[in-house]
mmCIF file of C-alpha atoms in Angstrom:
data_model
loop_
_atom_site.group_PDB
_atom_site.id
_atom_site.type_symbol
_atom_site.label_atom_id
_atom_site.label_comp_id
_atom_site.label_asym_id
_atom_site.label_seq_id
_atom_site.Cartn_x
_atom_site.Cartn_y
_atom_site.Cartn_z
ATOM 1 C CA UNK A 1 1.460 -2.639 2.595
ATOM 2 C CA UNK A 2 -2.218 -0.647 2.846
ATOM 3 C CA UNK A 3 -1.885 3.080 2.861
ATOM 4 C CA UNK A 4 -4.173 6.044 2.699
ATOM 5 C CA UNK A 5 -1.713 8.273 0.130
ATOM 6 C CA UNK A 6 -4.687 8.348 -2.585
ATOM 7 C CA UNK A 7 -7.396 9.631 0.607
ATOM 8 C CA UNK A 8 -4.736 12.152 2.060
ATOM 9 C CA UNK A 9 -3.644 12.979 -1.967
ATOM 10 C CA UNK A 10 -7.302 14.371 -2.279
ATOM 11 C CA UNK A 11 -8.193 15.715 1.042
ATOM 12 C CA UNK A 12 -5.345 18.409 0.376
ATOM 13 C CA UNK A 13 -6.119 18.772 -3.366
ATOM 14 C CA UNK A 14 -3.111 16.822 -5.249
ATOM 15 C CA UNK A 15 -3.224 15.479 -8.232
ATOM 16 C CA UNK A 16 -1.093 12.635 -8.643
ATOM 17 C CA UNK A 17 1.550 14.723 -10.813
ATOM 18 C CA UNK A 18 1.156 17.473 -8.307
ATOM 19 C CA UNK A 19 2.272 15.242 -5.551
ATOM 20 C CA UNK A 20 4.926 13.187 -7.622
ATOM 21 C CA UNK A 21 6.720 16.902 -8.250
ATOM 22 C CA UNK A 22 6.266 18.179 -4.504
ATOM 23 C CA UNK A 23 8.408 14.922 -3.291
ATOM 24 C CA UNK A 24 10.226 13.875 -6.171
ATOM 25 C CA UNK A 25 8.846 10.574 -8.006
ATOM 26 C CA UNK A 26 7.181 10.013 -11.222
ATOM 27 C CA UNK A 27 3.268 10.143 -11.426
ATOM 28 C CA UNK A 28 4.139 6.193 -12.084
ATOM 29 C CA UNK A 29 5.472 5.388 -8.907
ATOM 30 C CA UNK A 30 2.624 7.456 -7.097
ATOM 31 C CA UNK A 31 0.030 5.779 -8.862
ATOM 32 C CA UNK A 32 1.725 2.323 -7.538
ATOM 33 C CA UNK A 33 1.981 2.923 -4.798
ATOM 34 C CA UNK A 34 -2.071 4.192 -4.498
ATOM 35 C CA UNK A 35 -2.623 0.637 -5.688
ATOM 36 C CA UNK A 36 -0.288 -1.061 -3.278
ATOM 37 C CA UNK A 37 1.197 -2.576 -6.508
ATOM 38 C CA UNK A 38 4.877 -0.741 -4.940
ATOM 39 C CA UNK A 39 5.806 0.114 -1.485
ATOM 40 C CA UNK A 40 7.687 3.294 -1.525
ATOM 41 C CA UNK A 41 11.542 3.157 -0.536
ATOM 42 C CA UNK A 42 11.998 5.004 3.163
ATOM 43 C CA UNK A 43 12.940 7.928 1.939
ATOM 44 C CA UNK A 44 10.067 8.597 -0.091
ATOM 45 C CA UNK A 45 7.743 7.527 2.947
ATOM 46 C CA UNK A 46 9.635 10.262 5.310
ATOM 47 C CA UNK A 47 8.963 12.972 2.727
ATOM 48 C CA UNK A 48 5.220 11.848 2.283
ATOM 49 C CA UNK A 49 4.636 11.645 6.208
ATOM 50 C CA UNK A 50 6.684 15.254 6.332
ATOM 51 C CA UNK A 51 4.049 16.635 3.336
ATOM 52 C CA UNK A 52 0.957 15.597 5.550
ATOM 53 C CA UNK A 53 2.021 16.228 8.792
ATOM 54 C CA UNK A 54 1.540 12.952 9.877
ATOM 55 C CA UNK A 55 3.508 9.828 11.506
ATOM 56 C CA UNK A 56 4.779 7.250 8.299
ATOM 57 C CA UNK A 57 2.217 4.671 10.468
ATOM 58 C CA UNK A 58 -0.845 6.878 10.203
ATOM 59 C CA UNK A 59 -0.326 6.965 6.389
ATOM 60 C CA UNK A 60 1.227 2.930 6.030
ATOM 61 C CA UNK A 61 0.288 -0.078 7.587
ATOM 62 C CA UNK A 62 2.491 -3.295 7.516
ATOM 63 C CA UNK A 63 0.483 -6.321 6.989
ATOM 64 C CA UNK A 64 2.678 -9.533 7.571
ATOM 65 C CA UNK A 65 1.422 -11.855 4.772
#
């Protein structure tokens, strides 16, 4: 799954411990996800999407393999 959490992460001035606190992951699972190594479980998606004021599809997009 491609995202834009790393280009929204610095737009608002996050570091990737900063965000991991604000929603509730490790740094770990923020940096994997960044790297599309890890999609991140729905509810983690809703609170990222809430964070940036944006739909979950402006910030993921599916890509059928």
């Amino acid at each position: 799954m491609k995202n834009r959490l790393k280009v929204l992460r610095a737009e608002n001035g996050y570091t990737q411990e900063d965000l991991a606190d604000i929603i509730g992951v490790s740094r770990q699972t923020i940096n994997a996800i960044e790297k599309e190594k890890f999609d991140p479980s729905l509810p983690t998606a809703f609170r990222i999407s809430k964070l940036f004021k944006q739909p979950i599809e402006a910030i993921f997009q599916f890509e059928d393999n």
